[in-house]
XYZ file of C-alpha atoms in Angstrom:
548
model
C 25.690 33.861 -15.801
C 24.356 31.933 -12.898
C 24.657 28.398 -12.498
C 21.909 26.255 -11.199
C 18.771 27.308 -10.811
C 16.646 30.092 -9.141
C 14.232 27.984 -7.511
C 14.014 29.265 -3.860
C 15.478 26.960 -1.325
C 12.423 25.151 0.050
C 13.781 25.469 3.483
C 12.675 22.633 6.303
C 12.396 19.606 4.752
C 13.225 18.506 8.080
C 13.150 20.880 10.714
C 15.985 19.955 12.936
C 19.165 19.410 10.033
C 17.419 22.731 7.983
C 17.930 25.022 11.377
C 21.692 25.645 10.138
C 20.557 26.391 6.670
C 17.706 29.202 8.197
C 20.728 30.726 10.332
C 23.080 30.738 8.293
C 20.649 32.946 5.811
C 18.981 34.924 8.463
C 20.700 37.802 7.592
C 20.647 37.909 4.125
C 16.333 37.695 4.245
C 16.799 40.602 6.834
C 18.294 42.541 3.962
C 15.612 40.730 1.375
C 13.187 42.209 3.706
C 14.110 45.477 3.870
C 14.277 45.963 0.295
C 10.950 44.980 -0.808
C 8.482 47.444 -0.676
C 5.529 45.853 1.412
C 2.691 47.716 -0.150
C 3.168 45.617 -3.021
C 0.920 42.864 -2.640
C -0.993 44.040 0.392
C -4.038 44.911 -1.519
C -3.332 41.642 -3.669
C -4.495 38.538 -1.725
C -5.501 36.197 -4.739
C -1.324 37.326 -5.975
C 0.007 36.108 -3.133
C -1.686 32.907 -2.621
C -0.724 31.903 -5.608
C 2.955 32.403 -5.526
C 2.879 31.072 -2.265
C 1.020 27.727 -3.760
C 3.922 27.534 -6.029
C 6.758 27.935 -3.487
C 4.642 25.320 -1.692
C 4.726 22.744 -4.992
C 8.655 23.808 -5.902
C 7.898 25.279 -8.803
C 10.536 27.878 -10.259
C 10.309 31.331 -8.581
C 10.732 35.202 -10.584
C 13.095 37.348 -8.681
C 10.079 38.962 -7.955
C 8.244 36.514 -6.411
C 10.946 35.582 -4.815
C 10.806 38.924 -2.958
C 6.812 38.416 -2.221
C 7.378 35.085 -0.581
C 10.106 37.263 1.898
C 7.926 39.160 2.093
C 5.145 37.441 3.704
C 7.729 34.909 5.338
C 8.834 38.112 7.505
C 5.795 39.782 7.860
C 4.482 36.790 10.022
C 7.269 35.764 11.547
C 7.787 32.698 10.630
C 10.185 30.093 9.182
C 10.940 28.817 5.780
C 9.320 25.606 6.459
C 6.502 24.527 4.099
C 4.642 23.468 6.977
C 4.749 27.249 8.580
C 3.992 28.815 4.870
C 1.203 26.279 4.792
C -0.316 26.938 7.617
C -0.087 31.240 6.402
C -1.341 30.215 3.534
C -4.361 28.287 4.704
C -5.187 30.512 7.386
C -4.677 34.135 5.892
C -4.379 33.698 2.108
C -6.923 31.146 1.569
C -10.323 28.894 2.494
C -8.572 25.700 0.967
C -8.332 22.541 2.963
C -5.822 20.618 0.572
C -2.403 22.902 1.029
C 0.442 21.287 2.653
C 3.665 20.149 2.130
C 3.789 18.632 -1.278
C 3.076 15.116 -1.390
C 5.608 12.670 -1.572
C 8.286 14.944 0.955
C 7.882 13.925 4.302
C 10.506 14.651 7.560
C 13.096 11.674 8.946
C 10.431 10.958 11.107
C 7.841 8.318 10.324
C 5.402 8.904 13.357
C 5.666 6.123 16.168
C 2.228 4.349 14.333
C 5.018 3.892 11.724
C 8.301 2.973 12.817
C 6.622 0.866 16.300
C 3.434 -0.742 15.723
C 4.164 -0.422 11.881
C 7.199 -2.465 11.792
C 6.455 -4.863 13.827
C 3.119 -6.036 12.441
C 5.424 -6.523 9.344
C 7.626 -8.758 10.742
C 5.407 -10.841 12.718
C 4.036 -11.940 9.152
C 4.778 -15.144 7.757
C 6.942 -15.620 4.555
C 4.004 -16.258 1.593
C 7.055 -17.873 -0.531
C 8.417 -20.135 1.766
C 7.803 -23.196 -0.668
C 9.073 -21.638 -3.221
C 12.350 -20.013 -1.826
C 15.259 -21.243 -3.019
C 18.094 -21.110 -0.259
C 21.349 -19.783 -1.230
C 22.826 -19.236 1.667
C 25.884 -21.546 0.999
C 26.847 -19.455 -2.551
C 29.601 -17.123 -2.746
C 27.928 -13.582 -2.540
C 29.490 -10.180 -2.133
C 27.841 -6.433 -1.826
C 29.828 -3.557 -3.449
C 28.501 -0.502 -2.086
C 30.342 3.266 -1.123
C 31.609 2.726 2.292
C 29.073 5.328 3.705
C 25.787 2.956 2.427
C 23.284 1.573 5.065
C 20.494 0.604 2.985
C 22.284 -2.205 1.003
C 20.338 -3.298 -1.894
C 21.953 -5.394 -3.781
C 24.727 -8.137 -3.817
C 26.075 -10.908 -6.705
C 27.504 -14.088 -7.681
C 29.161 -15.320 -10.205
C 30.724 -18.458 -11.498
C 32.444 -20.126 -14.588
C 30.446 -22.800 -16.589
C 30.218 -24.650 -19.936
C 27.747 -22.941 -21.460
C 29.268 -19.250 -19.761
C 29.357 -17.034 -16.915
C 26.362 -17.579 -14.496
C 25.463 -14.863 -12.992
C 23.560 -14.317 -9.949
C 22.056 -10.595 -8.766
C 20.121 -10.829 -5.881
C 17.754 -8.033 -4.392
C 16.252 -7.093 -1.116
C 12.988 -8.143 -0.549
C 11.168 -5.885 1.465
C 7.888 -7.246 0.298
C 8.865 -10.876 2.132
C 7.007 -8.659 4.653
C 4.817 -6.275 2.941
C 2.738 -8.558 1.164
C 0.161 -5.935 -0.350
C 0.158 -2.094 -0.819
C -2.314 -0.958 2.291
C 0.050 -1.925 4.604
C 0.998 1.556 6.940
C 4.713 0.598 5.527
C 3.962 0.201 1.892
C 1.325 2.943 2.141
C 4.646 5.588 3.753
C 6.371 4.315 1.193
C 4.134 5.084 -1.448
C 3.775 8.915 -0.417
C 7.571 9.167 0.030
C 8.038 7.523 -3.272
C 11.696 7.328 -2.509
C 14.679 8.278 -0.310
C 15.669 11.618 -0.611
C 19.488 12.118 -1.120
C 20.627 15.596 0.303
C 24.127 17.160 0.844
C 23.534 17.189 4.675
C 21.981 13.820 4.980
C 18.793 11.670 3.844
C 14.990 10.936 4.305
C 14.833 7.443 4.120
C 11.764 5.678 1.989
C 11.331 3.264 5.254
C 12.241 3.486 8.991
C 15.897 2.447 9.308
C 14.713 -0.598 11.587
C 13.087 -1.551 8.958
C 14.879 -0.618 5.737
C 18.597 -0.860 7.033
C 18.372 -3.466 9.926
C 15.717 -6.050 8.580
C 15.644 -5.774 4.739
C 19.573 -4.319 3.849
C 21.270 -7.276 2.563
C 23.670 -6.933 5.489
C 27.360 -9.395 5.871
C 26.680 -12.671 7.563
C 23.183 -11.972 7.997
C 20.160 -14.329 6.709
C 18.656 -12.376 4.062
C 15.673 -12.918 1.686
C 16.036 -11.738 -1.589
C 14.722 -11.781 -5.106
C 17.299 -13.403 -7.378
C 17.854 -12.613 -11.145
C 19.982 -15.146 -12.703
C 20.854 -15.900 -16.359
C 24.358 -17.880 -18.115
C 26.237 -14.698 -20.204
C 28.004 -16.283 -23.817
C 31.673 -15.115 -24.970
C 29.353 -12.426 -26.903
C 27.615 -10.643 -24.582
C 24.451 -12.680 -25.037
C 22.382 -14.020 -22.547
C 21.162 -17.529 -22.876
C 17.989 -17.315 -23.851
C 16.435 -20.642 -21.886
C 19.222 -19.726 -18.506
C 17.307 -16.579 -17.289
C 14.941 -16.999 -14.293
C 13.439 -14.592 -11.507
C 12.680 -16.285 -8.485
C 12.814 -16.073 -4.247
C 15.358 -16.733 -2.585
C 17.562 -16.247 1.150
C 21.421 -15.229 0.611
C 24.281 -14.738 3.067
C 26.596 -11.843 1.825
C 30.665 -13.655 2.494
C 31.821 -9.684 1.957
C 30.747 -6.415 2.081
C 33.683 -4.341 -0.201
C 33.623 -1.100 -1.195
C 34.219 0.069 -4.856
C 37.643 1.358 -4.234
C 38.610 -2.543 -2.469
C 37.446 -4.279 -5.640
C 38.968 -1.902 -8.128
C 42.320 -3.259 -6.172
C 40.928 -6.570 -6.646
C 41.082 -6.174 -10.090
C 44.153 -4.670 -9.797
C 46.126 -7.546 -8.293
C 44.338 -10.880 -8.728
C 42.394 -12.433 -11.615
C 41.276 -16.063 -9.981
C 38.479 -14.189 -7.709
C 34.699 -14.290 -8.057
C 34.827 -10.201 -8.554
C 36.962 -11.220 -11.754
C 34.233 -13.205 -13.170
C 31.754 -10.635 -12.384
C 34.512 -8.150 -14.183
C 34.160 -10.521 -17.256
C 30.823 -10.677 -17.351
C 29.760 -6.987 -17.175
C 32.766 -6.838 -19.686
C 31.062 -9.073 -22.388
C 27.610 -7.312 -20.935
C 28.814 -4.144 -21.865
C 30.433 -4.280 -25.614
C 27.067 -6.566 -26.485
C 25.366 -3.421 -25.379
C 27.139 -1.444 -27.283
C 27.152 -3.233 -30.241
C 22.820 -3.235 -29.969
C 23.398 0.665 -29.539
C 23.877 1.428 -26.398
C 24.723 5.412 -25.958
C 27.542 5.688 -23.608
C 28.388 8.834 -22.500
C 31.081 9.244 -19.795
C 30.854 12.770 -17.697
C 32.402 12.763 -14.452
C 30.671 13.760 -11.585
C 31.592 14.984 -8.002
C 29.859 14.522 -4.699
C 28.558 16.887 -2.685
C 28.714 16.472 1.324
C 27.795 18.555 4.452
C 29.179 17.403 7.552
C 28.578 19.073 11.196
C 32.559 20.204 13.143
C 32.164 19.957 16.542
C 35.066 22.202 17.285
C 33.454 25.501 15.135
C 30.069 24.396 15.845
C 29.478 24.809 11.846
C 28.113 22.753 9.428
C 31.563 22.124 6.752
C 30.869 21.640 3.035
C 33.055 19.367 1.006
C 33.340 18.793 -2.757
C 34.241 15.494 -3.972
C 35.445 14.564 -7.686
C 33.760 11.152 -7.839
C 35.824 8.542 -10.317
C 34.533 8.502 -13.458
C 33.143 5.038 -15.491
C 35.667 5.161 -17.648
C 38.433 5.112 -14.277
C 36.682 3.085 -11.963
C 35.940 -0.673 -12.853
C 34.289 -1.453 -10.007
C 31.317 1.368 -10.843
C 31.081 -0.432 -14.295
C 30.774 -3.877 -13.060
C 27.959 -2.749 -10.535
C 25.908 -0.761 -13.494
C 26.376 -3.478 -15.683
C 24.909 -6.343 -13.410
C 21.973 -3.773 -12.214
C 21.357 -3.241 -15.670
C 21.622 -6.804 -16.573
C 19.039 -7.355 -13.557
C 16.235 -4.971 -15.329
C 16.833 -6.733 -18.576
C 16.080 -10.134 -17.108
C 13.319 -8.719 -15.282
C 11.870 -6.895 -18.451
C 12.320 -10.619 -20.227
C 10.699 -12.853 -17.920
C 7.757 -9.647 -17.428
C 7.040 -10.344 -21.364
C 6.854 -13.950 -21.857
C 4.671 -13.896 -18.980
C 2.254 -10.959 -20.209
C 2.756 -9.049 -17.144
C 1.851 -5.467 -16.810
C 5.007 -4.143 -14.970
C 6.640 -0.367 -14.925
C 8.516 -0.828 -18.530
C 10.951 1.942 -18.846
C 12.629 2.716 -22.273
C 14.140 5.489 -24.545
C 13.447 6.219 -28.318
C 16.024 6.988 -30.928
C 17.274 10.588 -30.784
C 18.576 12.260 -33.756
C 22.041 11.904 -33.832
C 24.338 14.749 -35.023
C 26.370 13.331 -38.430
C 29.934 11.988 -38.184
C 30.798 15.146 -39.570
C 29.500 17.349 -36.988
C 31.041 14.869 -34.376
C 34.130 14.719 -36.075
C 34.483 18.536 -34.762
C 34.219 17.807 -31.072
C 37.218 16.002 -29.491
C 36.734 13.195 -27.927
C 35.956 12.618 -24.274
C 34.244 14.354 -22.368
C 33.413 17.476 -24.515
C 31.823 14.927 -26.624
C 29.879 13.015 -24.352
C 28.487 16.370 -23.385
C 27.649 16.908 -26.853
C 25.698 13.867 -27.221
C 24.228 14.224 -24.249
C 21.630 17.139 -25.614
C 20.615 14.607 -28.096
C 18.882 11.850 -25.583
C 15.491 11.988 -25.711
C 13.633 11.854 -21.954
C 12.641 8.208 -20.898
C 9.390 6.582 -20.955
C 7.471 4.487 -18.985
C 4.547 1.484 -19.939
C 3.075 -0.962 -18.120
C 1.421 -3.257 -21.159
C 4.331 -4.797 -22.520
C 8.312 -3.621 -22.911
C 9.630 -0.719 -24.804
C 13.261 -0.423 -26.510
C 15.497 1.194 -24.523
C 17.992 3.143 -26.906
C 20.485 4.701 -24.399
C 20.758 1.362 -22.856
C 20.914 -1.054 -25.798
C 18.029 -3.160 -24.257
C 14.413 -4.225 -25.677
C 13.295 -3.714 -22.864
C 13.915 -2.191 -18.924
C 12.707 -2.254 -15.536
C 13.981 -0.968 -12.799
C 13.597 -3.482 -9.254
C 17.089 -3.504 -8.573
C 16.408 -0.854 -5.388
C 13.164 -1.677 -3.457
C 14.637 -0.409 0.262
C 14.736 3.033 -1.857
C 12.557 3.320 -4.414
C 8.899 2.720 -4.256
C 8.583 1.979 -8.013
C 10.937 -1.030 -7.539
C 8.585 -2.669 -4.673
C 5.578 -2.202 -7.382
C 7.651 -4.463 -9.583
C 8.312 -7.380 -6.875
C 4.708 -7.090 -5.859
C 3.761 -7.676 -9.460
C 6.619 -10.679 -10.651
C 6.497 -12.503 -7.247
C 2.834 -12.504 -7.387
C 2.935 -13.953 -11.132
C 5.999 -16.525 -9.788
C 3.449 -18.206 -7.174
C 0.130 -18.416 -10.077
C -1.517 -15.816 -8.701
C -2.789 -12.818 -10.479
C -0.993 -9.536 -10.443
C -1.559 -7.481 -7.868
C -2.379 -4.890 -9.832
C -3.836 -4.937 -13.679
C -2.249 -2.487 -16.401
C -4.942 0.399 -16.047
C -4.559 0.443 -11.860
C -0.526 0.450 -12.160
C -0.186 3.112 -14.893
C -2.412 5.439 -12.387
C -0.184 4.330 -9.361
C 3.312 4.893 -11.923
C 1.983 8.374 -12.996
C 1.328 9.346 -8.922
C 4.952 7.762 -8.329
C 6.644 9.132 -11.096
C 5.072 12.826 -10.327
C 5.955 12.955 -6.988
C 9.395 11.865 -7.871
C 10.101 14.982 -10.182
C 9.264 16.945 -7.220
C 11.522 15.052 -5.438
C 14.622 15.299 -7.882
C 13.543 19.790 -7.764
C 14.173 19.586 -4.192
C 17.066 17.806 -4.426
C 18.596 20.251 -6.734
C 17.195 23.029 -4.991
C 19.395 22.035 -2.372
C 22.617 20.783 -3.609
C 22.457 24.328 -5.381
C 22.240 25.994 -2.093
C 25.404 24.133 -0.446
C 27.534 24.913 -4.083
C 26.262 28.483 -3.348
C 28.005 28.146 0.103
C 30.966 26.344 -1.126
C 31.660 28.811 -3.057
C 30.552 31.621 -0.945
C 33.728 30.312 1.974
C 36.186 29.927 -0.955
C 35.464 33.230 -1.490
C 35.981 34.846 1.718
C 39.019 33.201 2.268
C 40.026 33.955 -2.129
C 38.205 36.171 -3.898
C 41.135 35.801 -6.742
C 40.800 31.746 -6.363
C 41.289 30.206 -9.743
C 39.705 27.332 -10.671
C 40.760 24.930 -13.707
C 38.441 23.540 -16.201
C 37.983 22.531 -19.959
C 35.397 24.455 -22.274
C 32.736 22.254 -22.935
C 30.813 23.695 -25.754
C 29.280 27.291 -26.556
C 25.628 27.972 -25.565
C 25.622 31.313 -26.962
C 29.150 32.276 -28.764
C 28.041 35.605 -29.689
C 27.740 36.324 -26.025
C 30.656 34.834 -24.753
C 28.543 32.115 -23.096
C 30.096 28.692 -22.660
C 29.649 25.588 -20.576
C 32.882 24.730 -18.839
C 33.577 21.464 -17.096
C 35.767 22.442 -13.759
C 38.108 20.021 -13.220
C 39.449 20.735 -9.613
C 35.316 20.229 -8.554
C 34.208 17.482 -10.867
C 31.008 20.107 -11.922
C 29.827 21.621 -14.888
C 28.728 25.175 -14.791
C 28.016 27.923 -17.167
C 30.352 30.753 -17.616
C 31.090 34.160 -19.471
C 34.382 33.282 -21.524
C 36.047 36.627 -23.030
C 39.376 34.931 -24.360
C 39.400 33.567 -27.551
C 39.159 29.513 -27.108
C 37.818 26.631 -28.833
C 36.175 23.403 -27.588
C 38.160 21.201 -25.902
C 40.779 23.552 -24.868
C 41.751 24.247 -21.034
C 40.517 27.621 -19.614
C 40.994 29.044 -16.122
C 37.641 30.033 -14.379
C 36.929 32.256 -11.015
C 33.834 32.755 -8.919
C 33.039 36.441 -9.024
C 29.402 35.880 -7.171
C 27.800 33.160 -4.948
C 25.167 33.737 -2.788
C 23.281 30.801 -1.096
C 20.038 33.066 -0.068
C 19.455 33.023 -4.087
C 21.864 30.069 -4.676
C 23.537 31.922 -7.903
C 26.743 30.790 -8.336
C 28.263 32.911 -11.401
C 31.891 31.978 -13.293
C 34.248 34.358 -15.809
C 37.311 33.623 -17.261
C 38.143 36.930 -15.984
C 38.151 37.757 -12.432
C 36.149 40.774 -12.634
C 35.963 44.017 -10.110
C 33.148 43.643 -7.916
């Protein structure tokens, strides 16, 4: 069975890190090539312009037109890259002036109008909340971040009082400088939509002088924000008249790292990460008790790095700690969750049309039919099937059932997600008695644009985090056919068949695999890799290591 999907690799997001990908497959689309019989879709022009319009968009390929897009690809001698199917497509295929690259996925670079000119127009502009920007510079305030992150988003405070745990989250505020959408920066930002996150590296939403030196809510530096504060009871609750949105400039004390303050926690109690700890405790088990779905599947990371001494690009496989492991993940979600409640809170009471983003109620299985699944992690999977897709309003807030919440927004990441800035634009704008930038029929159209391109976003993503597992597995391969890999049986997708999904431990992934010995849910099973093939990016699993 093949794991992932068989959307072809849309090659060239940016040229110069997707040359190693276009070598490394050069000769497997050499024997592509010579396999497909080129009469095909000679005499079918209005065929192929259309499955090359759909490569173009990254919509899901048949084998067969995966074979016609080779096809062409080879037959004019050129690349992969959208751009040079584009400009095939345009010129041979079609009259059309309107195919490109699809919107929203741009290269690293931003064009010197952008990252020159651009940026510094933006910071040559005065501070529009200067009289209403309260300075916080002398609070305790600490970023947890992965120790890789440049584009630092977020940090918090925290202290004890009578009434609870005040709580401080406090956000980059890249629109100190963009103060409206047309400027060139918000405009790039808007087609990007948001920073892409592949294996081998990332396109950033804004220049990095911009993004990481200016707005990142760097260690020592000066840094405006926007501040979310409320007072959290013993219960979990927040104090109704205690929550508040406003400006503000921070100084970050610490920059630590999640595995740092899961030591923390570890060894000392009496520090300002063990109030935070308490408070996205209490935060946590109130959400629960309103409903909140928690499901806890680990995950693994995925990374590509270049070694200079065999000139190759190396891929690594990371097991990533899990929720339910790693405190310091928790506390983070909790107080970036707390964040778009507050947000969502002060958005109502002051009628302001805002991205609300909520979840209805799915139909749960009955305790009986859970009471057949062990616990952990093959349950969690099992529930997972139930959640119903999230939804998105901008008149007023929507219950959020996976969350617990009556209502969410997301402005927690505004260096990285375009969405976010459209929420500052529209609070700070309320905060200083102005009217929203934009009303509730202008920011559902820009939310639909944002939230389309951003699906084609997340398909390229997986397009090509399936094409480095493909090559993961590929090398394991080489070096161990026979390789066996541990794992737990998830659930069946198709018993009859032998058809299971199977959690592999060593790798932190999920994939789907043929299982011939008789096992039941929840039980270990030993998998192999009897195919991988990154030109494709099929990646098929048996409990069986099979001839081949």
């Amino acid at each position: 069975m093949l794991v992932g999907r068989t959307l072809f690799f849309m090659f060239g997001v940016y040229r110069r890190q997707a040359l190693p990908i276009l070598q490394a497959c050069e000769k497997r689309i050499r024997y592509c090539s010579s396999i497909v019989n080129a009469s095909e879709w000679e005499d079918d022009d209005h065929h192929v312009s259309a499955v090359l319009e759909k490569y173009l968009d990254g919509d899901i390929l048949s084998a067969e037109e995966r074979r016609c897009v080779d096809h062409v690809i080879q037959g004019h001698g050129v690349s992969y890259h959208p751009n040079d199917v584009a400009g095939v497509l345009k010129s041979v295929y079609t009259t059309r002036d309107d195919v490109g690259f699809p919107k929203g996925l741009h290269s690293m670079d931003f064009g010197q109008h952008v990252s020159g000119p651009g940026v510094d127009d933006a910071l040559a502009r005065d501070d529009i909340d200067t009289g209403h920007r309260m300075n916080l510079i002398d609070m305790e305030t600490i970023t947890i971040d992965d120790a890789s992150t440049v584009e630092i988003d977020d940090a918090l405070s925290a202290r004890e009082t009578e009434r609870g745990i005040e709580v401080f989250v406090h956000i980059a505020d890249p629109t100190r400088w963009l103060h409206m959408p047309d400027h060139v920066l918000a405009v790039e930002a808007r087609q990007r939509t948001r920073t892409v996150y592949l294996p081998d590296g990332k396109i950033p939403m804004f220049p990095s002088r911009f993004g990481t030196d200016v707005c990142s809510l760097r260690e020592d530096a000066l840094s405006p924000a926007l501040t979310m504060h409320c007072c959290i009871r013993e219960d979990g609750s927040i104090i109704e008249d205690s929550m508040d949105v406003f400006p503000s400039i921070v100084s970050s004390n610490k920059r630590l790292t999640y595995d740092m303050v899961d030591r923390i926690l570890l060894e000392d109690n009496n520090t300002m990460v063990s109030v935070l700890h308490r408070a996205a405790e209490r935060r946590e088990r109130r959400r629960i008790q309103d409903g909140a779905q928690t499901l806890h599947i680990p995950e693994s990371s995925l990374s590509v790095s270049y070694n200079e001494d065999t000139k190759e690009k190396e891929v690594t496989l990371t097991r990533v700690s899990n929720d339910i492991a790693s405190a310091s993940r928790r506390l983070v979600s909790e107080m970036m969750i707390l964040a778009g409640d507050i947000v969502a809170r002060v958005g109502s009471s002051l009628s302001l049309p805002l991205p609300y983003r909520g979840q209805e109620m799915p139909v749960r299985p009955s305790n009986e039919e859970l009471e057949q699944i062990p616990e952990g992690i093959c349950r969690s999977y099992y529930m997972r099937k139930f959640m119903l897709s999230s939804l998105t309003r901008v008149s007023h807030p929507i219950h959020h059932t996976g969350l617990g919440l009556p209502g969410y927004v997301q402005a927690t990441s505004p260096i990285r997600r375009y969405g976010d800035m459209l929420a500052h634009w529209q609070i700070k704008s309320a905060l200083r008695g102005d009217l929203p930038l934009y009303d509730a029929e202008s920011l559902q159209t820009v939310v639909d644009e944002v939230q389309k391109t951003s699906k084609r976003i997340a398909v390229l993503e997986r397009s090509v985090d399936d094409y480095w597992m493909a090559v993961y597995f590929q090398r394991h391969r080489e070096q161990n056919p026979h390789h066996p890999w541990s794992g737990i049986l998830l659930n069946w997708i198709r018993q009859e068949y032998g058809l299971a999904a199977v959690y592999v431990d060593d790798i932190g992934r999920e994939v789907t695999c043929r299982v011939h010995m008789p096992t039941m849910v929840g039980q270990p099973v030993t998998v192999y890799c009897t195919h991988a093939d990154p030109l494709t990016r099929q990646v098929v699993f048996s409990d069986a290591m099979l001839h081949t």
